[in-house]
């Protein structure tokens, strides 16, 4: 209901909406703005739980739900875009980055 009201307001006032999955399940960077703040190790790296398959699956489900919601004909004209990940900083050499 809240998103419906946002899109209705945007359409009425010719404003564009950016849907943003700001914090991914498990945190995409270990920072507080992504929903979880993890301790740094000796090399100043943060450990995240995003690399678990369950968290990746939930992130993909959320993005699909956002895309399905935004694709409705009454919302398309007000949609600026969908940001799928904000400030990724994964510590692994490839695990998380290949997923992105």
Tab-separated table of C-alpha atoms in Angstrom:
chain	number	residue	atom	x	y	z
A	1	UNK	CA	0.000	0.000	0.000
A	2	UNK	CA	2.808	2.452	0.835
A	3	UNK	CA	4.577	1.840	-2.448
A	4	UNK	CA	1.296	2.279	-4.315
A	5	UNK	CA	0.883	5.692	-2.718
A	6	UNK	CA	4.450	6.664	-3.595
A	7	UNK	CA	3.967	5.758	-7.248
A	8	UNK	CA	0.581	7.490	-7.399
A	9	UNK	CA	2.109	10.664	-5.948
A	10	UNK	CA	5.055	10.441	-8.331
A	11	UNK	CA	2.787	10.062	-11.355
A	12	UNK	CA	0.613	12.979	-10.248
A	13	UNK	CA	3.620	15.289	-9.789
A	14	UNK	CA	5.788	13.985	-12.642
A	15	UNK	CA	8.467	12.603	-10.309
A	16	UNK	CA	10.564	9.525	-11.001
A	17	UNK	CA	11.073	6.762	-8.422
A	18	UNK	CA	14.298	4.802	-7.903
A	19	UNK	CA	13.649	1.515	-6.130
A	20	UNK	CA	16.749	0.652	-4.155
A	21	UNK	CA	17.578	-2.590	-2.375
A	22	UNK	CA	19.926	-0.645	-0.127
A	23	UNK	CA	20.978	-3.419	2.227
A	24	UNK	CA	21.210	-6.982	0.998
A	25	UNK	CA	20.502	-9.954	3.266
A	26	UNK	CA	23.693	-10.677	5.147
A	27	UNK	CA	25.158	-7.252	4.246
A	28	UNK	CA	26.958	-6.582	0.982
A	29	UNK	CA	29.750	-4.677	2.695
A	30	UNK	CA	29.615	-5.154	6.482
A	31	UNK	CA	28.822	-1.478	7.055
A	32	UNK	CA	26.039	-0.161	9.276
A	33	UNK	CA	24.066	1.359	6.367
A	34	UNK	CA	23.633	-2.113	4.871
A	35	UNK	CA	21.879	-3.471	7.921
A	36	UNK	CA	24.802	-5.111	9.674
A	37	UNK	CA	28.118	-3.842	10.943
A	38	UNK	CA	30.856	-6.432	11.306
A	39	UNK	CA	34.229	-6.136	12.981
A	40	UNK	CA	37.278	-5.558	10.837
A	41	UNK	CA	40.072	-8.112	10.822
A	42	UNK	CA	43.793	-7.311	11.034
A	43	UNK	CA	43.835	-6.388	7.342
A	44	UNK	CA	40.931	-3.930	7.763
A	45	UNK	CA	38.519	-6.256	5.927
A	46	UNK	CA	34.945	-6.805	7.007
A	47	UNK	CA	33.395	-10.251	7.001
A	48	UNK	CA	29.878	-10.468	5.570
A	49	UNK	CA	27.289	-13.202	5.380
A	50	UNK	CA	26.093	-12.215	1.914
A	51	UNK	CA	28.115	-14.982	0.332
A	52	UNK	CA	25.811	-17.673	1.719
A	53	UNK	CA	23.565	-19.200	-0.936
A	54	UNK	CA	20.463	-18.577	1.210
A	55	UNK	CA	21.179	-14.836	1.400
A	56	UNK	CA	21.901	-14.651	-2.326
A	57	UNK	CA	18.595	-16.408	-3.032
A	58	UNK	CA	16.667	-13.946	-0.853
A	59	UNK	CA	18.361	-11.008	-2.597
A	60	UNK	CA	17.404	-12.364	-6.027
A	61	UNK	CA	13.816	-12.962	-4.854
A	62	UNK	CA	13.624	-9.367	-3.605
A	63	UNK	CA	14.903	-7.941	-6.887
A	64	UNK	CA	12.470	-10.086	-8.872
A	65	UNK	CA	9.610	-8.878	-6.655
A	66	UNK	CA	10.698	-5.256	-7.142
A	67	UNK	CA	10.865	-5.724	-10.918
A	68	UNK	CA	7.464	-7.423	-11.029
A	69	UNK	CA	5.915	-4.657	-8.930
A	70	UNK	CA	7.504	-1.880	-10.999
A	71	UNK	CA	6.533	-3.488	-14.329
A	72	UNK	CA	2.830	-2.825	-13.759
A	73	UNK	CA	1.527	-0.472	-16.456
A	74	UNK	CA	0.413	2.124	-13.899
A	75	UNK	CA	3.930	2.359	-12.458
A	76	UNK	CA	6.226	2.159	-15.479
A	77	UNK	CA	6.005	5.849	-16.368
A	78	UNK	CA	7.119	6.867	-12.863
A	79	UNK	CA	9.943	4.358	-12.530
A	80	UNK	CA	13.449	5.766	-12.912
A	81	UNK	CA	15.101	2.419	-12.263
A	82	UNK	CA	15.956	-0.327	-9.820
A	83	UNK	CA	19.251	-0.272	-7.960
A	84	UNK	CA	20.045	-3.883	-7.163
A	85	UNK	CA	22.969	-3.371	-4.793
A	86	UNK	CA	24.364	-0.352	-2.972
A	87	UNK	CA	28.085	0.013	-2.338
A	88	UNK	CA	29.153	-3.619	-2.688
A	89	UNK	CA	32.409	-4.495	-1.014
A	90	UNK	CA	32.817	-8.216	-0.775
A	91	UNK	CA	35.950	-9.634	0.741
A	92	UNK	CA	36.331	-12.824	-1.257
A	93	UNK	CA	38.435	-12.939	-4.387
A	94	UNK	CA	35.585	-14.278	-6.500
A	95	UNK	CA	32.687	-15.812	-4.549
A	96	UNK	CA	30.512	-12.742	-4.228
A	97	UNK	CA	31.781	-10.791	-7.190
A	98	UNK	CA	31.012	-13.494	-9.718
A	99	UNK	CA	27.461	-13.571	-8.342
A	100	UNK	CA	27.095	-9.831	-8.976
